[in-house]
PDB file of N, CA and C in Angstrom:
ATOM      1  N   MET A   1      17.230  35.362-200.971  1.00  0.00           N
ATOM      2  CA  MET A   1      16.486  34.707-199.909  1.00  0.00           C
ATOM      3  C   MET A   1      17.084  33.311-199.697  1.00  0.00           C
ATOM      4  N   SER A   2      17.373  32.973-198.464  1.00  0.00           N
ATOM      5  CA  SER A   2      17.946  31.650-198.192  1.00  0.00           C
ATOM      6  C   SER A   2      16.843  30.659-197.868  1.00  0.00           C
ATOM      7  N   ARG A   3      17.073  29.426-198.269  1.00  0.00           N
ATOM      8  CA  ARG A   3      16.101  28.365-198.025  1.00  0.00           C
ATOM      9  C   ARG A   3      16.647  27.456-196.940  1.00  0.00           C
ATOM     10  N   PRO A   4      15.821  27.087-195.957  1.00  0.00           N
ATOM     11  CA  PRO A   4      16.293  26.226-194.889  1.00  0.00           C
ATOM     12  C   PRO A   4      16.891  24.940-195.434  1.00  0.00           C
ATOM     13  N   GLY A   5      18.066  24.601-194.926  1.00  0.00           N
ATOM     14  CA  GLY A   5      18.698  23.352-195.303  1.00  0.00           C
ATOM     15  C   GLY A   5      19.450  23.418-196.611  1.00  0.00           C
ATOM     16  N   ARG A   6      19.130  24.362-197.469  1.00  0.00           N
ATOM     17  CA  ARG A   6      19.767  24.445-198.785  1.00  0.00           C
ATOM     18  C   ARG A   6      21.092  25.199-198.710  1.00  0.00           C
ATOM     19  N   ASP A   7      21.210  26.116-197.766  1.00  0.00           N
ATOM     20  CA  ASP A   7      22.393  26.947-197.694  1.00  0.00           C
ATOM     21  C   ASP A   7      23.361  26.476-196.619  1.00  0.00           C
ATOM     22  N   ASP A   8      23.036  25.335-195.979  1.00  0.00           N
ATOM     23  CA  ASP A   8      23.943  24.790-194.975  1.00  0.00           C
ATOM     24  C   ASP A   8      25.230  24.346-195.634  1.00  0.00           C
ATOM     25  N   SER A   9      26.282  24.432-194.889  1.00  0.00           N
ATOM     26  CA  SER A   9      27.558  23.952-195.379  1.00  0.00           C
ATOM     27  C   SER A   9      27.480  22.452-195.625  1.00  0.00           C
ATOM     28  N   PRO A  10      27.922  21.988-196.794  1.00  0.00           N
ATOM     29  CA  PRO A  10      27.912  20.536-197.037  1.00  0.00           C
ATOM     30  C   PRO A  10      28.743  19.781-196.001  1.00  0.00           C
ATOM     31  N   ASP A  11      29.780  20.436-195.484  1.00  0.00           N
ATOM     32  CA  ASP A  11      30.600  19.792-194.450  1.00  0.00           C
ATOM     33  C   ASP A  11      29.778  19.513-193.199  1.00  0.00           C
ATOM     34  N   ARG A  12      28.915  20.442-192.834  1.00  0.00           N
ATOM     35  CA  ARG A  12      28.078  20.268-191.645  1.00  0.00           C
ATOM     36  C   ARG A  12      27.137  19.089-191.835  1.00  0.00           C
ATOM     37  N   LEU A  13      26.490  19.015-193.000  1.00  0.00           N
ATOM     38  CA  LEU A  13      25.551  17.934-193.262  1.00  0.00           C
ATOM     39  C   LEU A  13      26.280  16.595-193.307  1.00  0.00           C
ATOM     40  N   TYR A  14      27.483  16.580-193.864  1.00  0.00           N
ATOM     41  CA  TYR A  14      28.302  15.368-193.927  1.00  0.00           C
ATOM     42  C   TYR A  14      28.622  14.889-192.513  1.00  0.00           C
ATOM     43  N   THR A  15      28.939  15.836-191.650  1.00  0.00           N
ATOM     44  CA  THR A  15      29.268  15.503-190.265  1.00  0.00           C
ATOM     45  C   THR A  15      28.047  14.991-189.508  1.00  0.00           C
ATOM     46  N   LEU A  16      26.893  15.610-189.733  1.00  0.00           N
ATOM     47  CA  LEU A  16      25.667  15.194-189.045  1.00  0.00           C
ATOM     48  C   LEU A  16      25.330  13.729-189.300  1.00  0.00           C
ATOM     49  N   THR A  17      25.578  13.280-190.525  1.00  0.00           N
ATOM     50  CA  THR A  17      25.177  11.929-190.916  1.00  0.00           C
ATOM     51  C   THR A  17      26.321  10.927-190.880  1.00  0.00           C
ATOM     52  N   GLY A  18      27.466  11.352-190.421  1.00  0.00           N
ATOM     53  CA  GLY A  18      28.611  10.446-190.391  1.00  0.00           C
ATOM     54  C   GLY A  18      29.057  10.065-191.794  1.00  0.00           C
ATOM     55  N   GLY A  19      28.853  10.949-192.755  1.00  0.00           N
ATOM     56  CA  GLY A  19      29.289  10.710-194.119  1.00  0.00           C
ATOM     57  C   GLY A  19      28.284   9.980-194.993  1.00  0.00           C
ATOM     58  N   ARG A  20      27.164   9.588-194.433  1.00  0.00           N
ATOM     59  CA  ARG A  20      26.155   8.883-195.232  1.00  0.00           C
ATOM     60  C   ARG A  20      25.337   9.875-196.048  1.00  0.00           C
ATOM     61  N   ALA A  21      25.071   9.507-197.292  1.00  0.00           N
ATOM     62  CA  ALA A  21      24.307  10.386-198.174  1.00  0.00           C
ATOM     63  C   ALA A  21      22.855   9.956-198.315  1.00  0.00           C
ATOM     64  N   HIS A  22      22.552   8.689-198.001  1.00  0.00           N
ATOM     65  CA  HIS A  22      21.195   8.171-198.172  1.00  0.00           C
ATOM     66  C   HIS A  22      20.837   7.287-196.981  1.00  0.00           C
ATOM     67  N   SER A  23      19.546   7.236-196.689  1.00  0.00           N
ATOM     68  CA  SER A  23      19.091   6.304-195.660  1.00  0.00           C
ATOM     69  C   SER A  23      19.059   4.907-196.260  1.00  0.00           C
ATOM     70  N   ALA A  24      18.908   3.922-195.433  1.00  0.00           N
ATOM     71  CA  ALA A  24      18.890   2.530-195.889  1.00  0.00           C
ATOM     72  C   ALA A  24      17.761   2.316-196.886  1.00  0.00           C
ATOM     73  N   PRO A  25      17.949   1.412-197.861  1.00  0.00           N
ATOM     74  CA  PRO A  25      16.893   1.175-198.858  1.00  0.00           C
ATOM     75  C   PRO A  25      15.591   0.657-198.243  1.00  0.00           C
ATOM     76  N   ASP A  26      15.677  -0.007-197.103  1.00  0.00           N
ATOM     77  CA  ASP A  26      14.473  -0.529-196.448  1.00  0.00           C
ATOM     78  C   ASP A  26      13.920   0.442-195.405  1.00  0.00           C
ATOM     79  N   SER A  27      14.308   1.695-195.492  1.00  0.00           N
ATOM     80  CA  SER A  27      13.861   2.711-194.545  1.00  0.00           C
ATOM     81  C   SER A  27      12.338   2.844-194.589  1.00  0.00           C
ATOM     82  N   PRO A  28      11.694   2.885-193.427  1.00  0.00           N
ATOM     83  CA  PRO A  28      10.227   3.001-193.413  1.00  0.00           C
ATOM     84  C   PRO A  28       9.728   4.434-193.580  1.00  0.00           C
ATOM     85  N   PHE A  29      10.641   5.364-193.799  1.00  0.00           N
ATOM     86  CA  PHE A  29      10.268   6.776-193.804  1.00  0.00           C
ATOM     87  C   PHE A  29       9.959   7.302-195.199  1.00  0.00           C
ATOM     88  N   ASP A  30       8.789   7.949-195.313  1.00  0.00           N
ATOM     89  CA  ASP A  30       8.475   8.752-196.482  1.00  0.00           C
ATOM     90  C   ASP A  30       7.971  10.093-195.959  1.00  0.00           C
ATOM     91  N   LEU A  31       7.545  10.975-196.813  1.00  0.00           N
ATOM     92  CA  LEU A  31       7.214  12.339-196.384  1.00  0.00           C
ATOM     93  C   LEU A  31       6.101  12.416-195.349  1.00  0.00           C
ATOM     94  N   VAL A  32       5.145  11.493-195.395  1.00  0.00           N
ATOM     95  CA  VAL A  32       4.007  11.573-194.478  1.00  0.00           C
ATOM     96  C   VAL A  32       4.112  10.624-193.286  1.00  0.00           C
ATOM     97  N   THR A  33       5.214   9.904-193.170  1.00  0.00           N
ATOM     98  CA  THR A  33       5.388   9.000-192.040  1.00  0.00           C
ATOM     99  C   THR A  33       5.328   9.800-190.748  1.00  0.00           C
ATOM    100  N   LEU A  34       4.525   9.323-189.808  1.00  0.00           N
ATOM    101  CA  LEU A  34       4.450   9.968-188.499  1.00  0.00           C
ATOM    102  C   LEU A  34       5.543   9.396-187.613  1.00  0.00           C
ATOM    103  N   VAL A  35       6.280  10.281-186.966  1.00  0.00           N
ATOM    104  CA  VAL A  35       7.379   9.886-186.093  1.00  0.00           C
ATOM    105  C   VAL A  35       6.975  10.222-184.669  1.00  0.00           C
ATOM    106  N   ILE A  36       7.160   9.248-183.764  1.00  0.00           N
ATOM    107  CA  ILE A  36       6.794   9.422-182.361  1.00  0.00           C
ATOM    108  C   ILE A  36       7.994   9.044-181.505  1.00  0.00           C
ATOM    109  N   ALA A  37       8.364   9.923-180.580  1.00  0.00           N
ATOM    110  CA  ALA A  37       9.480   9.643-179.674  1.00  0.00           C
ATOM    111  C   ALA A  37       9.084   8.538-178.706  1.00  0.00           C
ATOM    112  N   GLU A  38       9.997   7.615-178.485  1.00  0.00           N
ATOM    113  CA  GLU A  38       9.795   6.517-177.534  1.00  0.00           C
ATOM    114  C   GLU A  38      10.586   6.744-176.249  1.00  0.00           C
ATOM    115  N   SER A  39      11.464   7.744-176.251  1.00  0.00           N
ATOM    116  CA  SER A  39      12.260   8.034-175.065  1.00  0.00           C
ATOM    117  C   SER A  39      12.627   9.511-175.057  1.00  0.00           C
ATOM    118  N   ALA A  40      13.149   9.940-173.942  1.00  0.00           N
ATOM    119  CA  ALA A  40      13.616  11.320-173.821  1.00  0.00           C
ATOM    120  C   ALA A  40      15.076  11.384-174.270  1.00  0.00           C
ATOM    121  N   PRO A  41      15.550  12.569-174.618  1.00  0.00           N
ATOM    122  CA  PRO A  41      16.962  12.700-174.972  1.00  0.00           C
ATOM    123  C   PRO A  41      17.854  12.279-173.800  1.00  0.00           C
ATOM    124  N   THR A  42      18.993  11.710-174.130  1.00  0.00           N
ATOM    125  CA  THR A  42      19.934  11.270-173.096  1.00  0.00           C
ATOM    126  C   THR A  42      21.193  12.126-173.149  1.00  0.00           C
ATOM    127  N   PRO A  43      21.891  12.258-172.025  1.00  0.00           N
ATOM    128  CA  PRO A  43      23.135  13.032-172.014  1.00  0.00           C
ATOM    129  C   PRO A  43      24.141  12.450-173.008  1.00  0.00           C
ATOM    130  N   GLY A  44      24.828  13.322-173.724  1.00  0.00           N
ATOM    131  CA  GLY A  44      25.824  12.897-174.686  1.00  0.00           C
ATOM    132  C   GLY A  44      25.278  12.581-176.059  1.00  0.00           C
ATOM    133  N   MET A  45      23.963  12.646-176.200  1.00  0.00           N
ATOM    134  CA  MET A  45      23.328  12.367-177.495  1.00  0.00           C
ATOM    135  C   MET A  45      23.617  13.523-178.453  1.00  0.00           C
ATOM    136  N   GLN A  46      23.766  13.212-179.731  1.00  0.00           N
ATOM    137  CA  GLN A  46      23.951  14.237-180.755  1.00  0.00           C
ATOM    138  C   GLN A  46      22.813  15.250-180.634  1.00  0.00           C
ATOM    139  N   SER A  47      23.128  16.532-180.722  1.00  0.00           N
ATOM    140  CA  SER A  47      22.122  17.573-180.482  1.00  0.00           C
ATOM    141  C   SER A  47      20.936  17.470-181.437  1.00  0.00           C
ATOM    142  N   GLU A  48      21.164  17.093-182.684  1.00  0.00           N
ATOM    143  CA  GLU A  48      20.060  16.950-183.633  1.00  0.00           C
ATOM    144  C   GLU A  48      19.155  15.790-183.247  1.00  0.00           C
ATOM    145  N   HIS A  49      19.739  14.712-182.770  1.00  0.00           N
ATOM    146  CA  HIS A  49      18.926  13.579-182.294  1.00  0.00           C
ATOM    147  C   HIS A  49      18.072  14.007-181.100  1.00  0.00           C
ATOM    148  N   ALA A  50      18.674  14.735-180.176  1.00  0.00           N
ATOM    149  CA  ALA A  50      17.937  15.213-179.003  1.00  0.00           C
ATOM    150  C   ALA A  50      16.792  16.136-179.422  1.00  0.00           C
ATOM    151  N   ARG A  51      17.045  17.001-180.377  1.00  0.00           N
ATOM    152  CA  ARG A  51      15.990  17.926-180.837  1.00  0.00           C
ATOM    153  C   ARG A  51      14.853  17.164-181.503  1.00  0.00           C
ATOM    154  N   ILE A  52      15.184  16.139-182.286  1.00  0.00           N
ATOM    155  CA  ILE A  52      14.144  15.320-182.917  1.00  0.00           C
ATOM    156  C   ILE A  52      13.264  14.695-181.845  1.00  0.00           C
ATOM    157  N   LEU A  53      13.873  14.167-180.793  1.00  0.00           N
ATOM    158  CA  LEU A  53      13.094  13.540-179.715  1.00  0.00           C
ATOM    159  C   LEU A  53      12.207  14.549-179.005  1.00  0.00           C
ATOM    160  N   GLN A  54      12.668  15.784-178.875  1.00  0.00           N
ATOM    161  CA  GLN A  54      11.836  16.821-178.257  1.00  0.00           C
ATOM    162  C   GLN A  54      10.652  17.177-179.148  1.00  0.00           C
ATOM    163  N   ILE A  55      10.903  17.328-180.441  1.00  0.00           N
ATOM    164  CA  ILE A  55       9.835  17.715-181.375  1.00  0.00           C
ATOM    165  C   ILE A  55       8.797  16.613-181.517  1.00  0.00           C
ATOM    166  N   THR A  56       9.232  15.365-181.474  1.00  0.00           N
ATOM    167  CA  THR A  56       8.320  14.246-181.752  1.00  0.00           C
ATOM    168  C   THR A  56       7.668  13.665-180.504  1.00  0.00           C
ATOM    169  N   GLN A  57       7.550  14.458-179.460  1.00  0.00           N
ATOM    170  CA  GLN A  57       6.784  14.006-178.296  1.00  0.00           C
ATOM    171  C   GLN A  57       5.336  13.741-178.708  1.00  0.00           C
ATOM    172  N   ARG A  58       4.887  14.451-179.720  1.00  0.00           N
ATOM    173  CA  ARG A  58       3.582  14.211-180.353  1.00  0.00           C
ATOM    174  C   ARG A  58       3.867  13.701-181.758  1.00  0.00           C
ATOM    175  N   PRO A  59       3.004  12.866-182.321  1.00  0.00           N
ATOM    176  CA  PRO A  59       3.245  12.370-183.683  1.00  0.00           C
ATOM    177  C   PRO A  59       3.462  13.533-184.655  1.00  0.00           C
ATOM    178  N   THR A  60       4.559  13.467-185.384  1.00  0.00           N
ATOM    179  CA  THR A  60       4.945  14.536-186.291  1.00  0.00           C
ATOM    180  C   THR A  60       5.315  13.949-187.646  1.00  0.00           C
ATOM    181  N   PRO A  61       4.733  14.456-188.735  1.00  0.00           N
ATOM    182  CA  PRO A  61       5.112  13.964-190.063  1.00  0.00           C
ATOM    183  C   PRO A  61       6.578  14.295-190.363  1.00  0.00           C
ATOM    184  N   LEU A  62       7.233  13.413-191.073  1.00  0.00           N
ATOM    185  CA  LEU A  62       8.643  13.601-191.401  1.00  0.00           C
ATOM    186  C   LEU A  62       8.890  14.937-192.079  1.00  0.00           C
ATOM    187  N   VAL A  63       8.051  15.309-193.014  1.00  0.00           N
ATOM    188  CA  VAL A  63       8.254  16.558-193.740  1.00  0.00           C
ATOM    189  C   VAL A  63       8.173  17.766-192.798  1.00  0.00           C
ATOM    190  N   GLU A  64       7.278  17.734-191.830  1.00  0.00           N
ATOM    191  CA  GLU A  64       7.168  18.820-190.860  1.00  0.00           C
ATOM    192  C   GLU A  64       8.387  18.835-189.942  1.00  0.00           C
ATOM    193  N   LEU A  65       8.849  17.666-189.563  1.00  0.00           N
ATOM    194  CA  LEU A  65      10.037  17.560-188.721  1.00  0.00           C
ATOM    195  C   LEU A  65      11.250  18.158-189.432  1.00  0.00           C
ATOM    196  N   ALA A  66      11.425  17.830-190.707  1.00  0.00           N
ATOM    197  CA  ALA A  66      12.542  18.374-191.478  1.00  0.00           C
ATOM    198  C   ALA A  66      12.464  19.900-191.537  1.00  0.00           C
ATOM    199  N   ALA A  67      11.262  20.431-191.707  1.00  0.00           N
ATOM    200  CA  ALA A  67      11.084  21.886-191.756  1.00  0.00           C
ATOM    201  C   ALA A  67      11.441  22.518-190.415  1.00  0.00           C
ATOM    202  N   LYS A  68      10.996  21.918-189.330  1.00  0.00           N
ATOM    203  CA  LYS A  68      11.303  22.460-188.002  1.00  0.00           C
ATOM    204  C   LYS A  68      12.794  22.375-187.692  1.00  0.00           C
ATOM    205  N   MET A  69      13.444  21.328-188.193  1.00  0.00           N
ATOM    206  CA  MET A  69      14.877  21.146-187.970  1.00  0.00           C
ATOM    207  C   MET A  69      15.713  22.009-188.923  1.00  0.00           C
ATOM    208  N   LYS A  70      15.062  22.545-189.962  1.00  0.00           N
ATOM    209  CA  LYS A  70      15.737  23.321-191.004  1.00  0.00           C
ATOM    210  C   LYS A  70      16.835  22.487-191.661  1.00  0.00           C
ATOM    211  N   LEU A  71      16.457  21.228-191.965  1.00  0.00           N
ATOM    212  CA  LEU A  71      17.364  20.299-192.625  1.00  0.00           C
ATOM    213  C   LEU A  71      16.669  19.709-193.846  1.00  0.00           C
ATOM    214  N   PRO A  72      17.443  19.286-194.858  1.00  0.00           N
ATOM    215  CA  PRO A  72      16.830  18.591-195.988  1.00  0.00           C
ATOM    216  C   PRO A  72      16.162  17.293-195.517  1.00  0.00           C
ATOM    217  N   VAL A  73      15.132  16.876-196.218  1.00  0.00           N
ATOM    218  CA  VAL A  73      14.407  15.657-195.862  1.00  0.00           C
ATOM    219  C   VAL A  73      15.351  14.454-195.861  1.00  0.00           C
ATOM    220  N   SER A  74      16.256  14.392-196.837  1.00  0.00           N
ATOM    221  CA  SER A  74      17.171  13.242-196.924  1.00  0.00           C
ATOM    222  C   SER A  74      18.052  13.131-195.686  1.00  0.00           C
ATOM    223  N   ILE A  75      18.508  14.243-195.169  1.00  0.00           N
ATOM    224  CA  ILE A  75      19.349  14.234-193.961  1.00  0.00           C
ATOM    225  C   ILE A  75      18.503  13.846-192.754  1.00  0.00           C
ATOM    226  N   THR A  76      17.291  14.358-192.685  1.00  0.00           N
ATOM    227  CA  THR A  76      16.388  14.029-191.586  1.00  0.00           C
ATOM    228  C   THR A  76      16.085  12.538-191.566  1.00  0.00           C
ATOM    229  N   LYS A  77      15.902  11.931-192.751  1.00  0.00           N
ATOM    230  CA  LYS A  77      15.653  10.485-192.832  1.00  0.00           C
ATOM    231  C   LYS A  77      16.819   9.689-192.254  1.00  0.00           C
ATOM    232  N   ILE A  78      18.036  10.121-192.542  1.00  0.00           N
ATOM    233  CA  ILE A  78      19.219   9.421-192.029  1.00  0.00           C
ATOM    234  C   ILE A  78      19.263   9.511-190.507  1.00  0.00           C
ATOM    235  N   LEU A  79      19.017  10.704-189.964  1.00  0.00           N
ATOM    236  CA  LEU A  79      19.015  10.880-188.510  1.00  0.00           C
ATOM    237  C   LEU A  79      17.918  10.033-187.866  1.00  0.00           C
ATOM    238  N   LEU A  80      16.743   9.993-188.506  1.00  0.00           N
ATOM    239  CA  LEU A  80      15.640   9.186-187.974  1.00  0.00           C
ATOM    240  C   LEU A  80      15.961   7.700-188.024  1.00  0.00           C
ATOM    241  N   SER A  81      16.648   7.266-189.060  1.00  0.00           N
ATOM    242  CA  SER A  81      17.039   5.853-189.156  1.00  0.00           C
ATOM    243  C   SER A  81      17.932   5.460-187.989  1.00  0.00           C
ATOM    244  N   ASP A  82      18.837   6.364-187.612  1.00  0.00           N
ATOM    245  CA  ASP A  82      19.696   6.107-186.449  1.00  0.00           C
ATOM    246  C   ASP A  82      18.859   5.954-185.188  1.00  0.00           C
ATOM    247  N   LEU A  83      17.919   6.867-185.000  1.00  0.00           N
ATOM    248  CA  LEU A  83      17.073   6.835-183.803  1.00  0.00           C
ATOM    249  C   LEU A  83      16.160   5.613-183.792  1.00  0.00           C
ATOM    250  N   LEU A  84      15.659   5.234-184.948  1.00  0.00           N
ATOM    251  CA  LEU A  84      14.803   4.052-185.039  1.00  0.00           C
ATOM    252  C   LEU A  84      15.589   2.792-184.684  1.00  0.00           C
ATOM    253  N   ALA A  85      16.805   2.683-185.206  1.00  0.00           N
ATOM    254  CA  ALA A  85      17.653   1.513-184.930  1.00  0.00           C
ATOM    255  C   ALA A  85      17.984   1.406-183.442  1.00  0.00           C
ATOM    256  N   ALA A  86      18.087   2.548-182.764  1.00  0.00           N
ATOM    257  CA  ALA A  86      18.399   2.560-181.336  1.00  0.00           C
ATOM    258  C   ALA A  86      17.140   2.425-180.475  1.00  0.00           C
ATOM    259  N   GLY A  87      15.960   2.401-181.099  1.00  0.00           N
ATOM    260  CA  GLY A  87      14.718   2.259-180.350  1.00  0.00           C
ATOM    261  C   GLY A  87      14.226   3.541-179.703  1.00  0.00           C
ATOM    262  N   HIS A  88      14.722   4.684-180.168  1.00  0.00           N
ATOM    263  CA  HIS A  88      14.316   5.971-179.588  1.00  0.00           C
ATOM    264  C   HIS A  88      13.059   6.562-180.214  1.00  0.00           C
ATOM    265  N   VAL A  89      12.729   6.118-181.439  1.00  0.00           N
ATOM    266  CA  VAL A  89      11.516   6.607-182.102  1.00  0.00           C
ATOM    267  C   VAL A  89      10.759   5.436-182.708  1.00  0.00           C
ATOM    268  N   ARG A  90       9.519   5.712-183.003  1.00  0.00           N
ATOM    269  CA  ARG A  90       8.654   4.754-183.686  1.00  0.00           C
ATOM    270  C   ARG A  90       8.126   5.451-184.932  1.00  0.00           C
ATOM    271  N   ALA A  91       7.966   4.704-186.010  1.00  0.00           N
ATOM    272  CA  ALA A  91       7.452   5.269-187.256  1.00  0.00           C
ATOM    273  C   ALA A  91       6.165   4.556-187.626  1.00  0.00           C
ATOM    274  N   ARG A  92       5.180   5.339-188.024  1.00  0.00           N
ATOM    275  CA  ARG A  92       3.939   4.726-188.498  1.00  0.00           C
ATOM    276  C   ARG A  92       3.348   5.620-189.575  1.00  0.00           C
ATOM    277  N   HIS A  93       2.630   4.991-190.460  1.00  0.00           N
ATOM    278  CA  HIS A  93       1.986   5.736-191.531  1.00  0.00           C
ATOM    279  C   HIS A  93       0.609   6.171-191.056  1.00  0.00           C
ATOM    280  N   PRO A  94       0.149   7.342-191.528  1.00  0.00           N
ATOM    281  CA  PRO A  94      -1.184   7.790-191.136  1.00  0.00           C
ATOM    282  C   PRO A  94      -2.227   6.778-191.592  1.00  0.00           C
ATOM    283  N   ASN A  95      -3.330   6.748-190.875  1.00  0.00           N
ATOM    284  CA  ASN A  95      -4.409   5.841-191.256  1.00  0.00           C
ATOM    285  C   ASN A  95      -4.889   6.181-192.651  1.00  0.00           C
ATOM    286  N   LYS A  96      -4.997   5.163-193.461  1.00  0.00           N
ATOM    287  CA  LYS A  96      -5.498   5.378-194.814  1.00  0.00           C
ATOM    288  C   LYS A  96      -7.021   5.404-194.763  1.00  0.00           C
ATOM    289  N   ALA A  97      -7.580   6.237-195.607  1.00  0.00           N
ATOM    290  CA  ALA A  97      -9.035   6.321-195.666  1.00  0.00           C
ATOM    291  C   ALA A  97      -9.598   4.963-196.084  1.00  0.00           C
ATOM    292  N   ALA A  98     -10.759   4.681-195.586  1.00  0.00           N
ATOM    293  CA  ALA A  98     -11.402   3.416-195.953  1.00  0.00           C
ATOM    294  C   ALA A  98     -11.606   3.378-197.463  1.00  0.00           C
ATOM    295  N   VAL A  99     -11.382   2.225-198.031  1.00  0.00           N
ATOM    296  CA  VAL A  99     -11.552   2.071-199.467  1.00  0.00           C
ATOM    297  C   VAL A  99     -13.044   2.143-199.772  1.00  0.00           C
ATOM    298  N   ILE A 100     -13.362   3.026-200.693  1.00  0.00           N
ATOM    299  CA  ILE A 100     -14.770   3.239-201.036  1.00  0.00           C
ATOM    300  C   ILE A 100     -15.085   2.464-202.301  1.00  0.00           C
ATOM    301  N   ASP A 101     -16.236   1.860-202.306  1.00  0.00           N
ATOM    302  CA  ASP A 101     -16.702   1.079-203.454  1.00  0.00           C
ATOM    303  C   ASP A 101     -16.857   2.006-204.662  1.00  0.00           C
ATOM    304  N   PRO A 102     -16.252   1.659-205.801  1.00  0.00           N
ATOM    305  CA  PRO A 102     -16.367   2.505-206.996  1.00  0.00           C
ATOM    306  C   PRO A 102     -17.814   2.731-207.437  1.00  0.00           C
ATOM    307  N   ASP A 103     -18.686   1.763-207.177  1.00  0.00           N
ATOM    308  CA  ASP A 103     -20.102   1.939-207.549  1.00  0.00           C
ATOM    309  C   ASP A 103     -20.730   3.075-206.754  1.00  0.00           C
ATOM    310  N   VAL A 104     -20.357   3.188-205.490  1.00  0.00           N
ATOM    311  CA  VAL A 104     -20.888   4.269-204.647  1.00  0.00           C
ATOM    312  C   VAL A 104     -20.404   5.609-205.183  1.00  0.00           C
ATOM    313  N   LEU A 105     -19.132   5.685-205.557  1.00  0.00           N
ATOM    314  CA  LEU A 105     -18.597   6.936-206.109  1.00  0.00           C
ATOM    315  C   LEU A 105     -19.312   7.321-207.402  1.00  0.00           C
ATOM    316  N   GLU A 106     -19.601   6.343-208.224  1.00  0.00           N
ATOM    317  CA  GLU A 106     -20.305   6.622-209.475  1.00  0.00           C
ATOM    318  C   GLU A 106     -21.717   7.130-209.200  1.00  0.00           C
ATOM    319  N   GLN A 107     -22.390   6.545-208.198  1.00  0.00           N
ATOM    320  CA  GLN A 107     -23.730   7.009-207.848  1.00  0.00           C
ATOM    321  C   GLN A 107     -23.692   8.441-207.321  1.00  0.00           C
ATOM    322  N   VAL A 108     -22.679   8.762-206.548  1.00  0.00           N
ATOM    323  CA  VAL A 108     -22.538  10.133-206.036  1.00  0.00           C
ATOM    324  C   VAL A 108     -22.307  11.086-207.190  1.00  0.00           C
ATOM    325  N   LEU A 109     -21.437  10.714-208.128  1.00  0.00           N
ATOM    326  CA  LEU A 109     -21.173  11.542-209.289  1.00  0.00           C
ATOM    327  C   LEU A 109     -22.437  11.786-210.114  1.00  0.00           C
ATOM    328  N   LEU A 110     -23.222  10.724-210.330  1.00  0.00           N
ATOM    329  CA  LEU A 110     -24.478  10.872-211.073  1.00  0.00           C
ATOM    330  C   LEU A 110     -25.424  11.797-210.331  1.00  0.00           C
ATOM    331  N   GLY A 111     -25.478  11.646-209.002  1.00  0.00           N
ATOM    332  CA  GLY A 111     -26.343  12.499-208.210  1.00  0.00           C
ATOM    333  C   GLY A 111     -25.948  13.956-208.302  1.00  0.00           C
ATOM    334  N   LEU A 112     -24.653  14.217-208.304  1.00  0.00           N
ATOM    335  CA  LEU A 112     -24.158  15.600-208.415  1.00  0.00           C
ATOM    336  C   LEU A 112     -24.471  16.169-209.795  1.00  0.00           C
ATOM    337  N   ARG A 113     -24.352  15.367-210.811  1.00  0.00           N
ATOM    338  CA  ARG A 113     -24.662  15.843-212.167  1.00  0.00           C
ATOM    339  C   ARG A 113     -26.141  16.178-212.318  1.00  0.00           C
ATOM    340  N   ASN A 114     -26.984  15.467-211.600  1.00  0.00           N
ATOM    341  CA  ASN A 114     -28.426  15.682-211.695  1.00  0.00           C
ATOM    342  C   ASN A 114     -28.869  16.926-210.935  1.00  0.00           C
ATOM    343  N   LEU A 115     -28.028  17.478-210.125  1.00  0.00           N
ATOM    344  CA  LEU A 115     -28.402  18.682-209.358  1.00  0.00           C
ATOM    345  C   LEU A 115     -28.582  19.857-210.223  1.00  0.00           C
TER     346      LEU A 115
END
């Protein structure tokens, strides 16, 4: 059974990223980062970049984008870094749940134990 992105030719992946193996250390992308297209694909754009812009018309988590592209997450991060630098995409983290007071959690736990 083949796994998406795992059986790709290393030469193809090398070509896609221009020889880069890692995204920049200050990259804002992690697995749950939501990616949103800021523009439409342009003529002459790398086909993978154009596909990313099509997929991310709606906010899409990086991990889901990598799965749809059938590419490793590391390669997808590099492609997204290129698009972010060019202003074609925006990255944002999902809203974090409101921080809950530990005392409230303890009261809920006690209440559940008393049931």
